Each structure stands twice: as C-alpha cells, then as structure tokens.
Short mmCIF file of C-alpha atoms and ligand atoms in Angstrom, two decimals:
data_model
loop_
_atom_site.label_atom_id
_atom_site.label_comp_id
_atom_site.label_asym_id
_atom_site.label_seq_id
_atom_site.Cartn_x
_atom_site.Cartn_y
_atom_site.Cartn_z
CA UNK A 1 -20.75 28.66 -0.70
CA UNK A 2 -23.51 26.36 -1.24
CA UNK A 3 -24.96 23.96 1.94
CA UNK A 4 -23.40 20.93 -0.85
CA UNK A 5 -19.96 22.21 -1.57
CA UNK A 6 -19.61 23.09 2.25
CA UNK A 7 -20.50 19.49 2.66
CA UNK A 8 -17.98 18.80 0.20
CA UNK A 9 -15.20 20.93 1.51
CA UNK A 10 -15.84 19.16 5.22
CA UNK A 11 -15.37 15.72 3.65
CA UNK A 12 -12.04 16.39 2.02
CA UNK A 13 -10.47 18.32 4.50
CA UNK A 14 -10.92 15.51 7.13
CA UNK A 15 -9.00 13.55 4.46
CA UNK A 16 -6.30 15.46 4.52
CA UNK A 17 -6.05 16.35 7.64
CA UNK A 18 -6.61 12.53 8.61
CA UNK A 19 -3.75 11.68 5.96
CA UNK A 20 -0.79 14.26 7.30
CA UNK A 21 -2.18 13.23 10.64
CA UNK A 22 -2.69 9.57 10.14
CA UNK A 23 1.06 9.09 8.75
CA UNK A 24 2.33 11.17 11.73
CA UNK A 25 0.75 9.35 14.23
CA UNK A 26 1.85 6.66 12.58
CA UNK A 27 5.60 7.18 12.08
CA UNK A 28 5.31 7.92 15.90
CA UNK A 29 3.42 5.07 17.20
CA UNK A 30 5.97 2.61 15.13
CA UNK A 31 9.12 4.63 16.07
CA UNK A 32 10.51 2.71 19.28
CA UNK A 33 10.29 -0.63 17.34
CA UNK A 34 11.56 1.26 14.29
CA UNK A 35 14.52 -2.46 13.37
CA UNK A 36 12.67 -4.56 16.03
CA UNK A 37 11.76 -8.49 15.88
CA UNK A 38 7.72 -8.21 15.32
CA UNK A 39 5.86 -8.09 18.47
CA UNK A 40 2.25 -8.52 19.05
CA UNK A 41 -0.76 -5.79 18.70
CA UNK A 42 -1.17 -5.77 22.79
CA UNK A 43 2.51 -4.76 23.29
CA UNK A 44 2.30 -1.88 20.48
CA UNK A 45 -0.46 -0.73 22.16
CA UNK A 46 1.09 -0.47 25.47
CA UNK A 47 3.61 1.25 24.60
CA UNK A 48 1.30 4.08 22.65
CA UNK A 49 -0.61 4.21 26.31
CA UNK A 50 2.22 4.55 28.14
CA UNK A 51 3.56 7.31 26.00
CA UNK A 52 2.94 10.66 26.99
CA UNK A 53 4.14 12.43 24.01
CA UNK A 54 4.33 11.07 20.54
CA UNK A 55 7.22 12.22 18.91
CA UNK A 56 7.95 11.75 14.72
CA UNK A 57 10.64 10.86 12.64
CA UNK A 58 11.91 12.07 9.58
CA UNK A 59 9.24 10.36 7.78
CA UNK A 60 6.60 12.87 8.93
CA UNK A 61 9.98 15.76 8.68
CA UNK A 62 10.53 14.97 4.87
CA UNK A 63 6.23 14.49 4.44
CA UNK A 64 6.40 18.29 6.24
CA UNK A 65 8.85 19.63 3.44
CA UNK A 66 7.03 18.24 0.30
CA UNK A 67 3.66 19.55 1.94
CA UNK A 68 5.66 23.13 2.43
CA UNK A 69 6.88 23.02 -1.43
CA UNK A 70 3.36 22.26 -2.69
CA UNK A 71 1.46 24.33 -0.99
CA UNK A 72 4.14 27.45 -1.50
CA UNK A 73 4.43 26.98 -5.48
CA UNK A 74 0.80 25.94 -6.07
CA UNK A 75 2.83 22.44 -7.16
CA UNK A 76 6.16 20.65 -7.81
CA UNK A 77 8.91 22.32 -8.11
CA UNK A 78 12.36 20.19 -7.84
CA UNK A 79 14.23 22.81 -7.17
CA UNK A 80 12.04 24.39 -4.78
CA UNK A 81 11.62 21.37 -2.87
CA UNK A 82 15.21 20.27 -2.51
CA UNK A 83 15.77 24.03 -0.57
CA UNK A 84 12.94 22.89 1.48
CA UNK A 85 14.41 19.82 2.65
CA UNK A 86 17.93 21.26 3.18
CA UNK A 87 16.23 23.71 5.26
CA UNK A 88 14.46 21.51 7.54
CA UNK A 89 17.22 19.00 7.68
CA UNK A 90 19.61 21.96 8.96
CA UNK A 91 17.01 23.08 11.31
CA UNK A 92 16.22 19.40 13.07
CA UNK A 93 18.89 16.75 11.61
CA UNK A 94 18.28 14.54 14.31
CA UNK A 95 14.95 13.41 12.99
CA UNK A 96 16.71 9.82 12.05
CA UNK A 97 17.71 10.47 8.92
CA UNK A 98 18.95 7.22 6.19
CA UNK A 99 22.01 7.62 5.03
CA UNK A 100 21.61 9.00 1.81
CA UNK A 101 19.80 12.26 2.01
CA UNK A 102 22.40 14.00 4.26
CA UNK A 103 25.00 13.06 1.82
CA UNK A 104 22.92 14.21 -1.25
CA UNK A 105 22.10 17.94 0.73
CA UNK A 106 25.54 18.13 1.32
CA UNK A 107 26.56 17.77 -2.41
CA UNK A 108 24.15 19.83 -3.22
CA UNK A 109 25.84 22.63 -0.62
CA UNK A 110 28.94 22.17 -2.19
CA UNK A 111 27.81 23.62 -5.28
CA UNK A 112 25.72 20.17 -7.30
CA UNK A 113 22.90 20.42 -9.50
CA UNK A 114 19.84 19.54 -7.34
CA UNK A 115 18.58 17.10 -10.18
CA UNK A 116 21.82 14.94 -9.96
CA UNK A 117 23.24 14.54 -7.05
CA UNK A 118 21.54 11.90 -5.92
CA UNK A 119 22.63 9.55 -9.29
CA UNK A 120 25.33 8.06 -7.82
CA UNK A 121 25.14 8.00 -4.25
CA UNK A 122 23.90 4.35 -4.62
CA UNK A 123 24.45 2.05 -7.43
CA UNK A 124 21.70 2.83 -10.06
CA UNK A 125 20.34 5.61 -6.99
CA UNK A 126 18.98 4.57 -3.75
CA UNK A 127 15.69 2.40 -3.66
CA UNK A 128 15.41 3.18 -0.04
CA UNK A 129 11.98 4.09 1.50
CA UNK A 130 12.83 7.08 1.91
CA UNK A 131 10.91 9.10 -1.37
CA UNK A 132 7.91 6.96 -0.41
CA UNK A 133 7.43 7.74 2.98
CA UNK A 134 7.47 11.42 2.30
CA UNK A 135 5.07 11.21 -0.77
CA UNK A 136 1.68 11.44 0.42
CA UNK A 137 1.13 14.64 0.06
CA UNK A 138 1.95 14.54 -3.68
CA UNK A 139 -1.02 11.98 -3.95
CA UNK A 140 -3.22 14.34 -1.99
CA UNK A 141 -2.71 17.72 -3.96
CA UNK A 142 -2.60 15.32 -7.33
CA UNK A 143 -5.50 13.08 -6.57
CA UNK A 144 -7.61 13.71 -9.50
CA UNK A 145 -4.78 13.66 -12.03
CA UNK A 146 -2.67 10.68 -12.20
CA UNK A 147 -0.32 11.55 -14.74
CA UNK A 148 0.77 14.61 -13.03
CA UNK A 149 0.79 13.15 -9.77
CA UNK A 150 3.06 10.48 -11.79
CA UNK A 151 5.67 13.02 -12.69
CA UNK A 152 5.60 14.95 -9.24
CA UNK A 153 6.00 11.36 -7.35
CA UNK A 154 8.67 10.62 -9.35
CA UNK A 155 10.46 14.18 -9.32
CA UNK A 156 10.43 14.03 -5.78
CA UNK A 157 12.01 11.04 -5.25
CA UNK A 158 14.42 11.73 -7.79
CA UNK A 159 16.07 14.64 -5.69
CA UNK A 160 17.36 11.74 -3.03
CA UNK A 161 15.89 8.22 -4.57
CA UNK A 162 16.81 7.83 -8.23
CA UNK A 163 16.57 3.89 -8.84
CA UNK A 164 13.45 3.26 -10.76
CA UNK A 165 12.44 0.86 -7.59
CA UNK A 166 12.54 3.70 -4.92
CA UNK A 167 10.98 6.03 -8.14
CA UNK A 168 7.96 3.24 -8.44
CA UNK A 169 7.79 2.94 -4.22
CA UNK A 170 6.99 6.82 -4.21
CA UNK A 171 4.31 6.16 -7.07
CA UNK A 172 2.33 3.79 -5.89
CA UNK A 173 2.27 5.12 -2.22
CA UNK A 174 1.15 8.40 -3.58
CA UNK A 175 -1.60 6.73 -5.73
CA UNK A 176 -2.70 5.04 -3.15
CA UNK A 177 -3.23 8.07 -1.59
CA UNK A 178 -4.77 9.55 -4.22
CA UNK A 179 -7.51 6.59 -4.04
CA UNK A 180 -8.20 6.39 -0.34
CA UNK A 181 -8.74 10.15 -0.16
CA UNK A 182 -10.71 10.17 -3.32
CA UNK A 183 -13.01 6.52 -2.27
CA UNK A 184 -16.13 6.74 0.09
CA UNK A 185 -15.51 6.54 3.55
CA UNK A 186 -15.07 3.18 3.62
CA UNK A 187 -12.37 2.07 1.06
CA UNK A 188 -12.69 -0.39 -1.36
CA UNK A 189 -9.61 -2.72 -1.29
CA UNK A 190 -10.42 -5.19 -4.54
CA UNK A 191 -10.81 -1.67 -6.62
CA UNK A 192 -7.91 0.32 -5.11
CA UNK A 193 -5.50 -3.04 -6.10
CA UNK A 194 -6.72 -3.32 -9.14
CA UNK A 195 -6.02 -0.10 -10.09
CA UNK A 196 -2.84 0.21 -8.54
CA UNK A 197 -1.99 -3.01 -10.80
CA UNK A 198 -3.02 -0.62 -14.16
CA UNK A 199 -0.82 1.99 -12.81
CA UNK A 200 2.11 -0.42 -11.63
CA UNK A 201 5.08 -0.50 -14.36
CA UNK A 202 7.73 -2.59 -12.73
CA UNK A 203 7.90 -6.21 -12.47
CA UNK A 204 8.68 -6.68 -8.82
CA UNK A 205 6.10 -4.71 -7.76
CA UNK A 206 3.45 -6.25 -9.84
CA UNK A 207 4.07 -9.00 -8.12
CA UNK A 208 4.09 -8.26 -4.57
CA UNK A 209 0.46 -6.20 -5.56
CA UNK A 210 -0.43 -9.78 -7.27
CA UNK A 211 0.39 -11.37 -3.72
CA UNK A 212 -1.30 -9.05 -1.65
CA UNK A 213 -5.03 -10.37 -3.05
CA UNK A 214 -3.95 -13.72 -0.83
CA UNK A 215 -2.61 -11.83 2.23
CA UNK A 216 -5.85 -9.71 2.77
CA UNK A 217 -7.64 -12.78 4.44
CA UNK A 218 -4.75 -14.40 6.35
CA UNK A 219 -5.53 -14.20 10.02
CA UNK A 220 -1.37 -14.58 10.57
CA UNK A 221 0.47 -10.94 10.34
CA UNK A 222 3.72 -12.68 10.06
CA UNK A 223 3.27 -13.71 6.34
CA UNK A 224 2.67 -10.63 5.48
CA UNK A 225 6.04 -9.52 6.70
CA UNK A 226 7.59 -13.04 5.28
CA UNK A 227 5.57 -12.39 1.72
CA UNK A 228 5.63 -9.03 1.32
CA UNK A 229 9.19 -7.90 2.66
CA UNK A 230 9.33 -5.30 5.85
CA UNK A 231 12.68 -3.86 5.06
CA UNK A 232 13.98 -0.29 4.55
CA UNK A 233 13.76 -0.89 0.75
CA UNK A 234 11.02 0.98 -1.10
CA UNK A 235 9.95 -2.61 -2.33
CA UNK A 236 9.88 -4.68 0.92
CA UNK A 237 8.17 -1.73 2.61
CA UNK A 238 5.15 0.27 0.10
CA UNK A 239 3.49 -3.21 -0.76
CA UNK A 240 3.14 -4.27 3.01
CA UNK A 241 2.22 -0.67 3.93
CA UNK A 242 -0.26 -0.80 1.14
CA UNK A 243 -1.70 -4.74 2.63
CA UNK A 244 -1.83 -3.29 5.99
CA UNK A 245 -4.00 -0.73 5.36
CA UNK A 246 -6.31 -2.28 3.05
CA UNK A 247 -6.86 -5.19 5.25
CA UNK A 248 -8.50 -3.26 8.09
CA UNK A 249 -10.86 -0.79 5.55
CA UNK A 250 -12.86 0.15 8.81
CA UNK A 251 -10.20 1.00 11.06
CA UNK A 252 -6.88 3.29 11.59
CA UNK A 253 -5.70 2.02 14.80
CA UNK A 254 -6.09 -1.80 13.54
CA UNK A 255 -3.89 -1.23 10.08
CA UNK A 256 -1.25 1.03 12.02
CA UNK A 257 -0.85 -0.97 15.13
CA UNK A 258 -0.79 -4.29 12.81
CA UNK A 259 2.11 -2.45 10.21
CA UNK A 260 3.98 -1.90 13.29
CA UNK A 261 3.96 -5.04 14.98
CA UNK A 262 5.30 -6.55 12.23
CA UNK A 263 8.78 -4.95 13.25
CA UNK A 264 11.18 -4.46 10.70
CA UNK A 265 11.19 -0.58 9.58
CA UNK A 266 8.02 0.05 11.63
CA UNK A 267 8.00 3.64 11.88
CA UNK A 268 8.35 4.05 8.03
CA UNK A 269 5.93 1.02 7.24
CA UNK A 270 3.21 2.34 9.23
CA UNK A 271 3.94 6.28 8.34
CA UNK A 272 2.65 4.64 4.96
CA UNK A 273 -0.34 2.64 6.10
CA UNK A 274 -1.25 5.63 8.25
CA UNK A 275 -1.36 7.81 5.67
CA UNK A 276 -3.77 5.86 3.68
CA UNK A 277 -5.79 4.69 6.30
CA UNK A 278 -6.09 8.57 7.12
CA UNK A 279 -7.00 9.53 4.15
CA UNK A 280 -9.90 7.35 3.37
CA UNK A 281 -11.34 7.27 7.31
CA UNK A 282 -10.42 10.89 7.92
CA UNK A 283 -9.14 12.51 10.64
CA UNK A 284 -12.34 11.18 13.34
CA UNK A 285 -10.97 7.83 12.43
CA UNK A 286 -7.67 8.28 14.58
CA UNK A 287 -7.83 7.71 18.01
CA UNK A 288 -8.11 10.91 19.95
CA UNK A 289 -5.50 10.22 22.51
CA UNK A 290 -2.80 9.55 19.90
CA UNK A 291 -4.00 13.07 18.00
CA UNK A 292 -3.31 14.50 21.50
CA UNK A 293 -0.02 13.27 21.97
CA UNK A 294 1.21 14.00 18.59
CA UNK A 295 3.90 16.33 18.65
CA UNK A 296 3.36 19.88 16.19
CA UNK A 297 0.05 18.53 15.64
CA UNK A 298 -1.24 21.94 15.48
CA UNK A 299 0.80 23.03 12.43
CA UNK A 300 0.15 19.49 10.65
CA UNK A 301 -3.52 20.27 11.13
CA UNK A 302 -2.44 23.83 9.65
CA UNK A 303 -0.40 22.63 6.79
CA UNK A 304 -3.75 19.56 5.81
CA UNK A 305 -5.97 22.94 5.40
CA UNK A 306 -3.62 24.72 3.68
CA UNK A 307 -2.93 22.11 1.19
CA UNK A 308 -6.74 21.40 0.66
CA UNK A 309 -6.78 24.86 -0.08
CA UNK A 310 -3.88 24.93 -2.96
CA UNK A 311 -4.91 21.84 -4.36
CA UNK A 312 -8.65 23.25 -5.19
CA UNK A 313 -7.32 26.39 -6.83
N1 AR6 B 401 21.86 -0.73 -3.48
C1 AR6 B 401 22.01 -1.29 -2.25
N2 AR6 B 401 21.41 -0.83 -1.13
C2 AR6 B 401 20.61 0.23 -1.26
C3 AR6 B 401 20.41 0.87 -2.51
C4 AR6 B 401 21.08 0.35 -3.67
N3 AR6 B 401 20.93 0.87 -4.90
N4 AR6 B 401 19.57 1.89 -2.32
C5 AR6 B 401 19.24 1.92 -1.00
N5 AR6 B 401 19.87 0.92 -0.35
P1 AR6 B 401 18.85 5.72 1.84
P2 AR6 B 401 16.32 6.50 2.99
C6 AR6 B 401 19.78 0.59 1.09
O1 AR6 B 401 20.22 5.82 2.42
O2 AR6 B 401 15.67 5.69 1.94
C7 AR6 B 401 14.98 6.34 8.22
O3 AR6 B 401 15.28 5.58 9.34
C8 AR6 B 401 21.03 1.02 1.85
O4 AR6 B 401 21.26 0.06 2.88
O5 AR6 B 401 18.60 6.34 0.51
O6 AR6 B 401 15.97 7.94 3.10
C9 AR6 B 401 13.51 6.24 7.86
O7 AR6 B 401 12.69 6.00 8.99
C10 AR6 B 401 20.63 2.36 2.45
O8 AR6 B 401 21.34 2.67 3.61
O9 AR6 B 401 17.89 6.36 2.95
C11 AR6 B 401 13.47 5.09 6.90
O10 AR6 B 401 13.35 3.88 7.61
C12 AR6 B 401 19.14 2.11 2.74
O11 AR6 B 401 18.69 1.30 1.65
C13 AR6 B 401 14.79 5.12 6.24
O12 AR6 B 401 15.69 5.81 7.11
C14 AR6 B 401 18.30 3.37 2.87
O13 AR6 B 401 18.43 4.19 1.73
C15 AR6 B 401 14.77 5.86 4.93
O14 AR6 B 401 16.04 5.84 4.41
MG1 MG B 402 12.00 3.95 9.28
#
C-alpha cells in the first residue's frame, strides 16, 4: 500500500468508526431524556458526567443489525437483513423497542413474507423514526453511489417502515451520511442542504430542508424543535437531526448535546445528528470520556473497520 492510500484508508476509517460511534454515543447520551420537556446544554451535560456507563438503545441495536447484513452479504439483502434483526431483537428485546417492529418480526415468525408484513401494521406503513435511525450505515457502505444507496435506504425501511414518509426519513439520513463522511473534515452545511434538496422527493420534507437555511443562525434551540418538529415521526425527527448537526460543523459534543436538549425523542434525534457529526469529524472528534463509557464499544469499533473494509471491495 502506498504512503497516499494509507493516508487515505486512515481518513475514512475514522469516519466510520466516528459515525457507528458518534450515533452510539449519541443514542446514549440522549437516552434518559428520551420524551422529556427540553432542558438546557449544562443539564445534558451533567448527566453524561455523572454517568458511569453509557448504555444504547435500539437505535444503535437496529444500526448494529443493518451494519451485520452489509458487511456479511457484501450489500443489501432484505431478506438477509430482516433475519438479522429478528435475531438481535430475540437476543436483547429490551433495547426500547417502538411498537411496530416487534409486531412485524412476529408476523414474520408466524410464517409472512419478509417484504410485506410491515404494509399494514400502520395505515399506509409506519412513518416512525425508526428505519432512519438505523440507516447510517447504508449511507456509509453506499456513499459514492446514490442511487444504490437510494434503493438500499429504502429496502431497509421497507422491512418495518413502509409509508413513503418513514421511506424518505431513512433516505435523507443516509445521504446525509453519505456527504459528511465523503466532505473534508470540516463539513460544508450550504452544500450538504443543497444537495439533500436535489435528492429530496417529498413535499413535506422539502420544506422542512427549505426551513432549515433560517434555523442554522438562530441563537434559540427551541425553534428548532417548534420549526422543525422533535417527534417520533421520521419527519419531525431527520430534518432537526439533520439542523443540529450542521449547525455546529466544528463540533460533535455541541450538535449532540444541543439535539438532545431539545427533548422530545432525544435519544433517536441525536443517534441521527451523531451519526453525521461522526462521520464528517471522525472518531477524534468525540469526546474521549463518552467513547469510554460507551457500552460494546469495542465491537462497534470492530464492526466501523469491518464495514470500511466491505464497502472498498
Ligand atoms: N399513522 C399514525 N401514526 C403512526 C404511523 C401512521 N401511519 N406510523 C407511525 N406512527 P413504529 P419505530 C406513530 O411503531 O418507528 C424507540 O423508542 C405511532 O404512534 O413504527 O421503530 C426509538 O428510540 C407509532 O407508535 O416504531 C424511537 O424513538 C410511532 O409512530 C422509536 O421507538 C412509532 O412508529 C422508533 O419507533
Ligand atoms: Mg427514541
């Protein structure tokens, strides 16, 4: 290997390692307030100090399981990755699951086709947050290759999320992704909206990506939250997570401690700014003492390299 594609190889694996890393730590550090009124930076990080473990959700469980299909079939595989989750969800089901998923899996047990049981388990599918908070990986090993990374966002959230809102949620998170990692160190938050907004198909989230240009100044949080939405529904959750993290370009700790101070579905809202904070900064961008608390950090760190590694081939 040559002293520039070491170089090379360096760069991108802090990405994703600072991406699987970044949303864990951040699905952790928002967890307790996961529902909460919004509370102030200070108080978030008091309770991350006073912490002496940092324990996920099943945010960073599901993110785990598409990271385990991807890396095992070289890609996406639907079928391949609904085993995966039914696996891991039998293994540690009290991750904090939403309601939907443990429904779908057990349909699926009963003898449904993986591909559509999740149709009806909403009306028009679920637009939860659910396929989006699980998706970064997808923009990782895709990064380079939108339309493919199109089709694998989407057929992963169509195994639990099939409403073309929680389809677009899992999308645009992943493309996000896809642009931090791929960006300088320091992202570029006029370029990454912009093409987000080329990408974008559905009206409501054009919007909120329209309204984000006029939130990345404000110096009050809180209309973010009232703007933006900071519910469990893929649309009141990706475009915040998205705001959060490109309105502190520099730092991890300021976009995941602000997405979880402004309360709401916390955990899942900063899993998603933490991912793409992560993977533009890298993994030297999160703050050392969270990386130590994080529970199975280890295999995280295991599962980044391994993923690097599939995605090259
Ligand atoms: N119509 C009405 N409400 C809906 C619809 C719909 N079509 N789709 C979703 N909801 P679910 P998730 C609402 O069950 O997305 C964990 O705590 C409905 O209230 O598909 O995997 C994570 O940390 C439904 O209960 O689960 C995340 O915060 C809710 O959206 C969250 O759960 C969630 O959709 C992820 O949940
Ligand atoms: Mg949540």
């Amino acid at each position: 290997m040559t002293g520039s594609s070491r170089k090379n190889d360096d760069y991108f694996k802090s990405k994703f390692r600072g991406c699987l890393l970044g949303l864990a730590a951040g699905d952790a550090l928002g967890a307790p307030f996961e529902g909460a009124w919004p509370t102030t930076a200070s108080q978030v990080l008091a309770s991350a100090a006073e912490r002496t473990r940092f324990r996920y959700t099943d945010d960073t469980h599901m993110a785990i399981g598409v990271t385990e299909s991807l890396i095992a079939c070289g890609g996406f595989d639907g079928h391949h990755m609904t085993e995966v989750f039914i696996r891991n969800f039998d293994r540690e089901p009290w991750r904090g699951y939403g309601a939907g998923p443990p429904r779908i899996f057990q349909k699926i047990k009963a003898g449904a086709s993986w591909n559509e049981a999740a149709e009806d388990i909403y009306p028009g599918g679920s637009y939860g947050n659910g396929s989006a908070m699980r998706t970064a990986p997808v923009g990782l090993f895709y990064r380079e290759d939108v339309g493919n990374m199109a089709t694998a966002a989407r057929g992963q959230s169509k195994i639990t999320h099939t409403h073309p809102w929680g389809q677009e949620g899992a999308f645009l998170q992943a493309l996000a992704v896809a642009l931090a990692a791929n960006s300088e160190p320091l992202l570029s938050p006029g370029e990454i909206l912009a093409r987000l907004q080329e990408q974008a198909k559905e009206g409501l989230y054009l919007q909120k990506l329209d309204q984000i240009k006029n939130l990345l100044g404000t110096d009050n949080p809180a209309e973010i939250a009232s703007v933006l939405g900071h519910g469990i529904e893929a649309f009141n959750a990706v475009p915040t997570a998205i705001c959060c993290a490109l309105r502190h370009p520099h730092s991890y700790a300021d976009a995941v401690v602000e997405a979880v101070s402004l309360g709401g579905d916390a955990d899942t809202i900063a899993c998603m700014t933490g991912a793409i904070s992560g993977a533009g900064l890298g993994i030297e961008a999160i703050p050392e003492e969270w990386l130590a608390k994080l529970e199975n950090s280890d295999y995280l760190e295991k599962l980044a390299v391994e993923l690097w590694e599939a995605a090259r081939l």
